[in-house]
Coordinates of C-alpha atoms in Angstrom, one line a residue:
M1 CA 138.6 71.3 189.1
N2 CA 142.0 71.8 190.4
L3 CA 145.2 71.6 188.5
R4 CA 146.2 68.1 190.0
C5 CA 142.8 66.6 188.9
L6 CA 143.2 68.3 185.5
F7 CA 146.6 66.7 185.0
F8 CA 145.4 63.1 185.7
V9 CA 142.5 63.7 183.4
I10 CA 144.7 64.8 180.6
C11 CA 147.1 62.0 181.2
G12 CA 144.3 59.5 181.2
L13 CA 143.0 60.9 177.8
V14 CA 146.5 60.8 176.4
T15 CA 147.0 57.2 177.5
S16 CA 143.7 56.2 176.0
M17 CA 144.5 57.7 172.7
S18 CA 147.8 56.1 172.7
E19 CA 146.4 52.7 173.4
A20 CA 143.6 53.2 170.7
A21 CA 146.5 54.2 168.0
D22 CA 148.5 51.2 168.9
P23 CA 148.1 48.3 166.3
P24 CA 146.4 45.2 167.5
P25 CA 148.9 42.6 169.0
S26 CA 150.7 40.5 166.4
A27 CA 151.0 36.6 166.9
V28 CA 154.1 36.7 164.9
G29 CA 155.7 39.9 166.5
S30 CA 159.0 38.4 167.1
V31 CA 159.0 37.0 163.6
M32 CA 158.1 40.3 162.1
K33 CA 161.1 42.0 163.9
L34 CA 163.4 39.6 162.4
L35 CA 161.8 39.9 159.0
Q36 CA 162.0 43.9 159.1
S37 CA 165.7 43.7 160.2
G38 CA 166.7 42.3 157.0
K39 CA 168.8 39.5 158.6
V40 CA 166.7 36.4 157.4
P41 CA 169.0 34.2 155.5
P42 CA 167.7 33.9 151.9
A43 CA 167.3 30.0 152.3
R44 CA 164.8 30.8 155.2
L45 CA 163.1 33.9 153.8
G46 CA 160.4 31.9 152.0
S47 CA 159.2 30.0 155.2
V48 CA 159.4 33.2 157.4
V49 CA 157.2 35.2 155.1
E50 CA 154.7 32.2 154.8
M51 CA 154.4 32.1 158.5
V52 CA 153.6 35.9 158.6
C53 CA 151.0 35.4 155.9
T54 CA 149.4 32.6 157.6
R55 CA 149.2 33.9 161.1
G56 CA 149.9 37.6 160.9
N57 CA 147.5 40.4 161.3
E58 CA 146.5 43.2 158.8
H59 CA 149.7 45.4 159.6
D60 CA 151.9 42.4 159.3
L61 CA 150.5 41.6 156.0
A62 CA 150.7 45.3 154.9
Y63 CA 154.6 45.1 155.4
V64 CA 154.9 41.9 153.1
F65 CA 152.5 43.2 150.5
G66 CA 154.9 46.4 150.3
Q67 CA 157.7 44.1 149.6
V68 CA 155.9 42.3 146.9
A69 CA 154.5 45.3 145.2
G70 CA 157.7 47.1 145.6
D71 CA 159.6 44.4 143.8
V72 CA 161.9 43.8 146.9
Y73 CA 161.6 40.0 147.1
P74 CA 162.8 37.6 144.3
L75 CA 160.3 36.9 141.7
A76 CA 159.6 33.3 142.7
L77 CA 158.8 34.3 146.2
R78 CA 156.5 37.4 145.1
K79 CA 154.5 34.7 143.1
Q80 CA 154.0 32.6 146.3
V81 CA 153.2 35.6 148.5
L82 CA 150.2 36.5 146.1
G83 CA 148.9 33.0 146.9
W84 CA 149.4 33.3 150.5
L85 CA 147.8 36.6 150.7
K86 CA 144.8 35.3 149.1
E87 CA 144.6 32.3 151.4
A88 CA 144.7 34.9 154.3
A89 CA 141.8 36.8 152.7
T90 CA 139.7 33.9 152.0
N91 CA 140.3 31.7 154.9
R92 CA 140.9 34.2 157.9
K93 CA 139.2 37.2 156.4
V94 CA 142.5 39.2 156.8
Q95 CA 143.9 41.7 154.3
P96 CA 146.7 44.1 154.6
A97 CA 146.0 47.4 156.1
G98 CA 146.4 50.7 154.2
D99 CA 146.6 51.2 150.5
L100 CA 146.0 48.2 148.3
T101 CA 146.1 49.9 145.0
P102 CA 149.6 49.0 144.1
L103 CA 148.3 45.5 143.4
A104 CA 146.8 47.1 140.1
T105 CA 150.4 47.7 138.8
L106 CA 151.2 44.0 139.1
L107 CA 148.2 43.3 136.6
T108 CA 150.2 45.0 133.9
A109 CA 153.6 43.8 134.9
S110 CA 156.6 43.6 132.5
P111 CA 156.6 40.6 130.0
S112 CA 159.2 39.0 132.0
E113 CA 157.0 39.1 135.1
S114 CA 153.4 38.9 133.8
A115 CA 153.6 35.1 133.3
E116 CA 154.7 34.7 136.9
L117 CA 152.8 37.4 138.7
Q118 CA 149.7 38.1 136.7
P119 CA 147.6 35.0 137.7
G120 CA 148.2 35.5 141.5
A121 CA 147.5 39.2 141.1
I122 CA 144.3 38.6 139.3
D123 CA 142.9 36.2 141.9
L124 CA 144.1 38.4 144.8
A125 CA 142.1 41.4 143.3
A126 CA 139.1 39.1 143.4
A127 CA 139.7 38.0 146.8
W128 CA 140.0 41.7 148.1
K129 CA 137.3 43.0 145.7
L130 CA 139.7 45.9 144.8
Q131 CA 137.9 48.4 142.8
A132 CA 141.1 50.0 141.9
A133 CA 142.1 46.9 139.9
A134 CA 139.0 46.8 137.8
P135 CA 140.3 49.1 134.9
A136 CA 143.4 47.0 134.6
L137 CA 141.1 43.7 134.5
A138 CA 138.9 45.3 131.9
A139 CA 141.8 46.0 129.7
L140 CA 143.1 42.5 129.9
I141 CA 139.8 41.2 129.2
K142 CA 139.5 43.4 126.1
A143 CA 143.1 43.0 124.8
P144 CA 143.0 40.7 121.8
T145 CA 146.6 39.2 122.8
T146 CA 145.5 38.2 126.3
P147 CA 145.7 34.4 126.6
R148 CA 142.1 32.7 127.2
T149 CA 143.1 31.5 130.6
T150 CA 144.1 35.0 131.7
R151 CA 140.8 36.5 130.2
A152 CA 138.6 33.9 132.0
A153 CA 140.4 34.7 135.3
A154 CA 140.1 38.5 134.8
L155 CA 136.5 38.3 134.0
T156 CA 135.7 36.1 137.0
A157 CA 137.7 38.7 139.0
I158 CA 135.6 41.6 137.7
G159 CA 132.4 39.8 138.4
A160 CA 133.6 39.3 142.1
I161 CA 134.6 43.0 142.3
D162 CA 131.7 44.6 140.6
P163 CA 129.0 42.2 139.6
V164 CA 127.1 44.9 137.5
Q165 CA 130.2 45.4 135.4
G166 CA 131.0 41.8 135.3
R167 CA 127.5 41.0 134.0
Q168 CA 127.8 43.5 131.3
L169 CA 131.1 42.2 130.1
A170 CA 130.0 38.7 130.2
E171 CA 126.6 39.4 128.5
A172 CA 128.6 41.3 125.9
L173 CA 130.7 38.1 125.3
V174 CA 127.8 35.8 125.2
A175 CA 126.0 38.1 122.5
T176 CA 128.9 39.2 120.4
G177 CA 131.5 36.8 120.7
D178 CA 132.6 35.4 117.4
Q179 CA 134.0 32.0 118.8
F180 CA 132.3 29.3 120.7
A181 CA 134.9 29.4 123.5
T182 CA 134.6 33.3 123.9
R183 CA 130.7 32.9 124.3
S184 CA 131.2 30.0 126.7
L185 CA 133.4 32.2 128.9
G186 CA 130.7 34.7 129.1
V187 CA 128.4 31.9 130.4
T188 CA 131.0 30.8 133.1
V189 CA 130.8 34.2 134.6
L190 CA 127.1 34.9 134.1
A191 CA 126.4 31.7 135.9
K192 CA 127.8 33.1 139.2
I193 CA 125.6 36.4 138.9
D194 CA 122.3 35.3 137.2
T195 CA 122.3 31.3 136.9
P196 CA 118.9 31.1 135.0
A197 CA 120.2 33.7 132.6
A198 CA 123.4 31.7 132.1
A199 CA 121.5 28.5 131.5
T200 CA 119.2 29.9 129.0
A201 CA 122.4 31.4 127.1
A202 CA 124.2 28.1 127.4
A203 CA 121.5 26.3 125.7
K204 CA 121.5 28.6 122.9
I205 CA 125.4 28.4 122.7
L206 CA 125.4 24.6 122.9
Q207 CA 123.3 24.5 119.6
T208 CA 126.1 26.3 117.8
A209 CA 128.8 23.9 118.9
Q210 CA 131.2 22.4 116.4
P211 CA 133.4 19.3 116.3
G212 CA 136.4 20.1 118.7
D213 CA 134.5 22.8 120.8
S214 CA 134.9 22.3 124.6
V215 CA 131.6 22.2 126.7
E216 CA 133.5 21.8 129.9
G217 CA 133.4 25.5 130.9
I218 CA 129.6 25.7 130.4
I219 CA 128.7 22.5 132.1
D220 CA 131.3 23.0 135.1
S221 CA 129.9 26.6 135.7
L222 CA 126.4 25.6 136.1
L223 CA 127.1 22.5 138.0
A224 CA 128.8 24.7 140.6
Q225 CA 125.8 26.9 141.2
T226 CA 122.8 26.0 143.4
G227 CA 119.9 25.3 141.0
G228 CA 122.3 25.3 137.9
P229 CA 121.7 21.8 136.8
A230 CA 118.0 22.1 137.0
A231 CA 118.1 25.5 135.2
L232 CA 120.2 24.2 132.4
G233 CA 118.1 20.9 132.1
A234 CA 115.1 23.3 131.6
A235 CA 117.0 25.4 129.1
L236 CA 118.3 22.3 127.1
K237 CA 114.7 20.9 127.0
A238 CA 113.3 24.2 125.4
N239 CA 116.4 24.4 123.1
P240 CA 118.0 21.0 122.6
P241 CA 121.5 20.5 121.2
S242 CA 122.5 17.8 118.6
G243 CA 123.0 14.4 119.9
D244 CA 126.6 14.5 119.7
V245 CA 126.6 17.6 121.7
A246 CA 124.4 16.1 124.2
K247 CA 126.8 13.2 124.5
L248 CA 129.7 15.5 125.2
C249 CA 127.7 17.3 127.8
L250 CA 126.6 14.0 129.5
R251 CA 130.2 12.7 129.4
R252 CA 131.3 15.9 131.2
V253 CA 128.6 15.6 133.8
Y254 CA 129.6 12.2 134.6
A255 CA 133.4 13.0 134.5
T256 CA 132.8 15.4 137.4
G257 CA 131.0 12.7 139.3
R258 CA 127.6 14.4 139.4
S259 CA 124.4 12.6 138.9
D260 CA 121.7 15.4 138.8
A261 CA 118.7 13.8 137.6
A262 CA 117.1 17.1 136.4
L263 CA 120.1 17.4 134.1
I264 CA 120.8 13.7 133.0
D265 CA 117.2 13.0 132.3
V266 CA 117.2 15.6 129.6
L267 CA 120.8 15.0 128.2
A268 CA 120.5 11.1 128.2
P269 CA 117.6 10.8 125.7
L270 CA 119.2 13.5 123.5
A271 CA 122.4 11.4 123.5
G272 CA 120.8 8.3 122.6
V273 CA 121.5 6.5 125.9
S274 CA 119.6 5.4 128.9
A275 CA 119.6 7.9 131.9
K276 CA 119.3 5.0 134.2
P277 CA 122.4 2.9 135.2
I278 CA 122.8 -0.5 134.1
Q279 CA 121.9 -2.9 136.9
L280 CA 123.4 -6.4 136.7
T281 CA 122.3 -9.4 138.5
S282 CA 124.7 -11.7 140.3
T283 CA 124.3 -14.2 137.3
Q284 CA 125.0 -11.2 134.8
V285 CA 128.3 -10.3 136.6
R286 CA 129.6 -13.8 136.3
E287 CA 128.7 -14.1 132.8
M288 CA 130.4 -10.6 131.9
A289 CA 133.4 -11.6 134.0
L290 CA 133.8 -14.7 132.0
A291 CA 133.2 -13.0 128.6
A292 CA 135.9 -10.4 129.6
E293 CA 138.4 -13.2 130.4
Q294 CA 137.7 -14.8 127.0
K295 CA 136.9 -12.0 124.5
G296 CA 138.5 -8.9 126.1
D297 CA 141.8 -7.5 124.7
A298 CA 144.1 -5.7 127.3
A299 CA 145.9 -3.5 124.7
R300 CA 142.7 -2.2 123.3
G301 CA 141.3 -2.0 127.0
E302 CA 144.3 0.3 127.8
Q303 CA 143.2 2.7 125.1
V304 CA 139.7 2.8 126.4
F305 CA 141.1 3.5 129.7
R306 CA 143.0 6.6 128.4
R307 CA 140.2 8.1 126.4
S308 CA 139.7 11.7 127.5
D309 CA 135.9 11.5 127.3
L310 CA 135.7 8.7 129.9
S311 CA 138.1 10.7 132.2
C312 CA 139.5 7.5 134.0
M313 CA 143.0 9.0 134.3
K314 CA 141.6 12.2 135.7
C315 CA 140.6 10.3 138.9
H316 CA 143.0 7.2 138.9
A317 CA 146.7 7.0 138.6
V318 CA 148.6 4.2 136.9
N319 CA 152.2 3.7 138.1
K320 CA 151.6 6.8 140.2
A321 CA 150.8 8.9 137.3
G322 CA 147.2 10.2 137.0
G323 CA 144.5 11.6 139.2
Q324 CA 144.4 11.1 142.8
I325 CA 140.7 11.2 143.5
G326 CA 140.5 7.2 143.4
P327 CA 143.1 4.4 144.1
D328 CA 146.1 4.0 142.1
L329 CA 145.0 1.0 139.8
T330 CA 148.7 -0.6 139.2
P331 CA 148.0 -3.5 141.4
V332 CA 144.1 -4.0 140.9
G333 CA 144.5 -6.9 138.5
A334 CA 146.8 -8.8 140.9
N335 CA 144.6 -8.2 143.9
S336 CA 141.0 -8.2 142.6
P337 CA 139.1 -11.1 140.9
M338 CA 137.3 -10.2 137.5
D339 CA 133.7 -10.3 139.1
Y340 CA 134.9 -7.7 141.7
L341 CA 136.1 -5.5 138.7
V342 CA 132.7 -5.9 136.8
T343 CA 130.8 -4.7 140.1
A344 CA 133.2 -1.8 140.6
I345 CA 132.6 -0.4 137.0
F346 CA 128.7 -1.0 137.1
D347 CA 128.0 -0.2 140.6
P348 CA 130.9 2.0 142.1
D349 CA 129.0 2.8 145.3
A350 CA 128.9 -1.1 146.2
Q351 CA 132.5 -1.4 147.3
I352 CA 133.7 2.1 147.9
K353 CA 136.2 2.5 150.7
E354 CA 135.6 5.3 153.3
A355 CA 138.8 7.4 152.0
Y356 CA 137.0 7.8 148.7
I357 CA 133.6 8.9 150.0
T358 CA 132.6 12.3 148.6
K359 CA 131.5 15.5 150.1
T360 CA 129.1 17.9 148.5
I361 CA 129.3 21.4 150.2
T362 CA 127.0 24.3 149.4
T363 CA 128.4 27.7 150.4
L364 CA 126.7 30.8 151.7
E365 CA 127.0 32.3 148.3
G366 CA 125.5 29.4 146.5
R367 CA 128.5 27.6 145.1
V368 CA 128.3 23.7 145.1
L369 CA 131.6 22.0 145.5
Q370 CA 132.2 18.4 145.5
G371 CA 135.1 16.1 145.9
I372 CA 137.1 14.0 148.4
A373 CA 137.7 15.5 151.7
V374 CA 141.5 15.4 152.2
D375 CA 142.0 17.7 155.2
R376 CA 139.9 19.2 157.8
T377 CA 140.7 21.9 160.6
D378 CA 138.7 23.8 162.9
T379 CA 138.5 26.7 160.4
T380 CA 138.7 24.9 156.9
V381 CA 137.9 21.9 154.8
V382 CA 140.1 20.9 152.0
L383 CA 138.4 18.9 148.9
R384 CA 140.2 17.3 146.0
N385 CA 137.8 17.5 143.0
T386 CA 137.6 15.5 139.7
D387 CA 140.5 17.7 138.3
S388 CA 142.9 16.7 141.2
Q389 CA 142.6 20.5 142.2
L390 CA 142.6 21.2 146.0
I391 CA 139.6 23.5 147.1
E392 CA 139.9 25.1 150.4
I393 CA 136.7 26.2 151.9
P394 CA 136.4 28.3 155.2
I395 CA 134.1 26.5 157.7
S396 CA 132.4 29.8 158.2
D397 CA 131.3 29.9 154.3
I398 CA 129.6 26.5 154.6
D399 CA 125.8 26.6 154.4
E400 CA 125.3 22.8 154.0
E401 CA 127.6 19.7 153.8
I402 CA 126.4 16.4 152.7
E403 CA 128.2 12.9 152.5
G404 CA 127.7 11.3 149.3
K405 CA 129.1 8.0 147.7
S406 CA 131.4 7.5 144.9
L407 CA 132.7 10.1 142.5
M408 CA 133.0 7.5 139.8
P409 CA 130.0 7.8 137.5
K410 CA 127.3 5.1 137.6
G411 CA 126.4 5.7 133.8
L412 CA 129.8 5.4 132.6
P413 CA 129.1 1.9 131.0
T414 CA 126.3 3.5 129.0
L415 CA 128.9 5.5 127.0
M416 CA 130.8 2.5 125.9
T417 CA 130.1 -0.5 123.6
E418 CA 129.8 -4.0 125.1
A419 CA 133.2 -4.7 123.3
E420 CA 134.9 -1.6 125.0
V421 CA 133.7 -2.9 128.2
L422 CA 135.2 -6.2 127.9
D423 CA 138.3 -4.8 126.8
L424 CA 138.4 -2.3 129.7
L425 CA 137.9 -5.2 132.2
K426 CA 140.5 -7.4 130.7
F427 CA 143.0 -4.3 130.8
L428 CA 142.2 -4.0 134.4
S429 CA 142.4 -7.7 135.2
V430 CA 146.1 -8.0 134.0
M431 CA 147.4 -4.6 135.9
G432 CA 150.1 -5.5 138.3
R433 CA 150.8 -8.7 136.8
P434 CA 154.3 -9.7 135.6
G435 CA 154.7 -8.8 132.0
A436 CA 153.6 -5.7 130.0
Y437 CA 151.4 -4.4 132.8
E438 CA 153.7 -4.9 135.8
V439 CA 154.4 -2.4 138.5
R440 CA 157.2 0.0 137.7
S441 CA 160.5 -0.8 139.3
T442 CA 162.8 2.1 137.9
Q443 CA 163.0 5.8 137.6
R444 CA 160.9 6.0 134.4
V445 CA 158.9 9.0 133.5
Q446 CA 155.1 8.2 133.7
R447 CA 153.8 11.8 134.0
W448 CA 154.7 14.4 131.5
R449 CA 153.7 17.9 131.0
Q450 CA 152.9 19.2 127.6
L451 CA 153.0 22.9 126.5
A452 CA 149.5 23.9 125.3
T453 CA 150.6 26.7 123.0
S454 CA 150.2 27.2 119.1
D455 CA 152.8 30.1 119.1
A456 CA 154.5 29.8 115.7
A457 CA 157.7 31.1 117.3
L458 CA 158.1 28.0 119.2
L459 CA 156.8 25.7 116.6
G460 CA 159.1 26.7 113.9
D461 CA 162.8 27.1 114.2
L462 CA 164.7 26.2 117.6
P463 CA 164.0 29.0 120.1
N464 CA 166.8 31.0 121.3
T465 CA 167.7 31.4 125.2
V466 CA 165.4 34.3 125.8
I467 CA 162.2 32.9 124.0
F468 CA 162.8 29.4 125.6
E469 CA 163.1 31.0 129.1
T470 CA 160.0 33.3 128.7
D471 CA 157.8 31.4 126.3
V472 CA 158.5 27.8 127.5
L473 CA 160.0 27.5 131.0
A474 CA 157.9 30.4 132.3
S475 CA 154.5 29.5 130.5
P476 CA 151.6 29.0 132.6
V477 CA 150.0 26.8 130.0
W478 CA 151.2 23.3 130.7
I479 CA 148.9 20.3 130.9
S480 CA 149.5 16.6 131.7
A481 CA 150.1 13.7 129.5
Y482 CA 150.5 9.9 130.7
S483 CA 152.7 7.2 129.5
L484 CA 151.2 3.8 128.8
V485 CA 151.7 1.3 131.8
N486 CA 155.0 0.1 130.2
G487 CA 156.4 3.7 130.2
T488 CA 156.0 4.7 126.4
L489 CA 154.5 8.0 125.7
P490 CA 152.4 7.8 122.5
L491 CA 153.6 10.9 120.6
D492 CA 150.9 10.7 118.0
E493 CA 148.2 11.3 120.5
I494 CA 149.9 14.6 121.5
A495 CA 150.6 15.7 117.9
A496 CA 146.8 15.1 117.1
T497 CA 145.8 17.1 120.3
R498 CA 148.3 20.0 119.6
M499 CA 147.5 19.8 115.8
S500 CA 151.3 20.2 115.3
P501 CA 154.2 17.9 114.4
V502 CA 156.2 19.9 116.8
F503 CA 155.6 20.4 120.6
Y504 CA 157.3 20.6 123.8
L505 CA 157.2 18.1 126.7
Q506 CA 158.7 18.3 130.2
A507 CA 159.4 15.7 132.9
E508 CA 160.3 16.6 136.4
I509 CA 162.5 15.1 139.1
D510 CA 162.7 15.9 142.8
V511 CA 166.4 15.5 144.0
V512 CA 166.8 14.7 147.7
Q513 CA 170.6 14.5 147.5
G514 CA 172.6 16.1 144.7
G515 CA 174.8 13.9 142.6
P516 CA 175.4 12.4 139.1
A517 CA 172.5 11.0 137.1
Q518 CA 172.1 9.8 133.6
L519 CA 169.3 10.5 131.0
Q520 CA 168.4 7.1 129.1
F521 CA 166.1 7.8 126.0
D522 CA 164.7 5.1 123.9
E523 CA 165.4 6.9 120.8
I524 CA 166.9 10.3 120.8
T525 CA 166.4 11.4 117.1
G526 CA 164.1 14.3 116.7
L527 CA 164.5 15.6 120.3
T528 CA 166.0 18.8 121.6
V529 CA 166.8 18.5 125.5
W530 CA 167.3 21.3 128.0
V531 CA 168.1 20.6 131.7
G532 CA 166.7 23.6 133.5
K533 CA 168.0 26.4 131.2
E534 CA 170.7 24.5 129.7
L535 CA 170.6 23.0 126.2
L536 CA 172.4 19.6 126.1
D537 CA 174.6 18.9 123.1
N538 CA 174.5 15.1 123.5
P539 CA 171.6 14.2 125.6
Q540 CA 171.6 10.4 125.3
G541 CA 173.3 8.8 128.3
A542 CA 174.4 12.4 129.3
T543 CA 175.6 12.6 132.9
L544 CA 173.9 15.4 134.8
D545 CA 175.2 16.8 137.9
L546 CA 171.9 17.2 139.7
E547 CA 171.4 19.8 142.6
A548 CA 168.9 19.4 145.3
G549 CA 165.5 20.5 144.7
R550 CA 163.0 20.0 141.6
Q551 CA 164.7 20.0 138.4
S552 CA 163.0 20.1 134.8
I553 CA 163.9 18.2 131.7
T554 CA 162.3 20.0 128.7
L555 CA 162.2 18.2 125.3
R556 CA 161.3 19.9 121.9
V557 CA 159.9 17.1 119.9
D558 CA 159.8 17.2 116.2
T559 CA 157.9 14.0 114.9
R560 CA 158.7 14.6 111.4
Q561 CA 162.4 13.7 112.3
R562 CA 161.6 10.9 114.7
P563 CA 161.4 7.4 113.4
A564 CA 159.5 6.3 116.5
S565 CA 155.9 7.2 117.4
S566 CA 156.6 6.9 121.2
L567 CA 159.0 8.2 123.6
K568 CA 160.4 6.6 126.9
L569 CA 162.8 8.3 129.3
E570 CA 164.4 6.9 132.4
F571 CA 166.9 8.4 135.1
T572 CA 169.7 6.1 136.1
K573 CA 172.5 6.4 138.5
P574 CA 176.1 5.8 137.3
D575 CA 178.2 3.6 139.5
G576 CA 179.3 5.3 142.9
S577 CA 176.8 8.1 142.5
A578 CA 175.2 9.2 145.9
A579 CA 172.3 11.0 144.3
Q580 CA 168.9 10.5 145.7
F581 CA 165.9 11.4 143.4
Q582 CA 162.4 10.5 142.5
V583 CA 160.6 11.3 139.2
V584 CA 157.6 13.5 139.8
D585 CA 154.4 11.5 139.2
G586 CA 150.8 12.6 140.1
P587 CA 148.3 14.4 138.1

């Protein structure tokens, strides 16, 4: 070979090596250049980073991950990025190139950051199946101060990363846990690893359930696995729980919209109810409609509707507050005759609209997911389940997809007395009509958030600024509470749920255009009020200078000082105000 030929061969090799070393082309190359330049305005940074996470390749994601792990981005954006990176891993099967171990440091973030970053970091560790995160996750599981929700997420993540270790930890909780909730947590993780073993353990644990123990975790985890309902049914037949516990389990099955015969046929006799839905003839429908008109009580019916064990508000909204699985029921009485309502309760499949038809999806991993399809693309399906959670499922992960009927349980009337059914029908029949059950026409708070904590530091004296910001505003454990149709929130219900005369509530408002607005409480006694981080001295009728964006109004309620057993809050605009806002409703 002469020198000229050798030169071209070497040049070709160098070129090939160079091309092989080049990173793959990026769909967001120009956006990455802008992002790396540091010239993105703060107001646009979030949308730019989201675009990179949504469309970028592994090298683009590596840059973004470095900014999160390196504490470069603001805390709120870092929290969002963890979620976007999880979506990239789950839906596009793309994760950052290079070293991912810095994620483990976010699992042990400082106290000021842990509430914000820990949940996302745990979920991301599971999505990446990051072995380096296992020690930190195990430490969270074993730490006595770890909140139950965090421990549950960490245990689930361990199971995804290392099924062997996950099984060992889950079995240890099942065998040695000193509380029903702890042992139940072990079952929820074991169900994903060994469904029959989880069902056997679940049956034995349910035999120990006491009043106040929640069976939701056990039931939900086994319903979510292929063969789970049948396995649990067989285990319960061999080791039956008490009638009261069986009724709780049956209510939970119905609340999720499931009707698995292998499980219901075992639970129903134990609960003392019929396993078969009540079938009404046309004559019986008319008779019940007449009885509801004559004997039903709307006020009592509203209490039936609000019962947590019937889960009506998990699926249906009233004045836009509540679940989004079924239609908002505010106008149903004004639009529907009584016999229609009777049929809707006893045979929900008979008059179901297309928008509320369910989908049941089984994934390649054996998970069973059910809900209403709210979005579908070429790559993903999004379901909304009975807890109003959005579940995004990659098309490539779907093994089977079946179209079902209504999520509303057919067996619901078997869990009510005849009087309760008549009261519920009467309540529904007056919804949307002028009077006590009319459609809301003001900016009145219908959906509240309640802080689900028993921390003595919050329930005693008024918290200082630091405790309020870290333990209240930044807390991840807020759950929804709903006002009555007329806008009053029953405080005695919340005090009983929280088992404390002192608790925290929060209302939210979306401000489209800033400006003055006023708070109008029905009664201010016993309330301490913050707007954002600011403590108000005189909240009743206080004029707020609202800024655009979502704002929070947090209340500390002391029912011992409050003469009224209910609460109502309305936002109004003073004369001349250009503010535009909308109270936050929904689930």
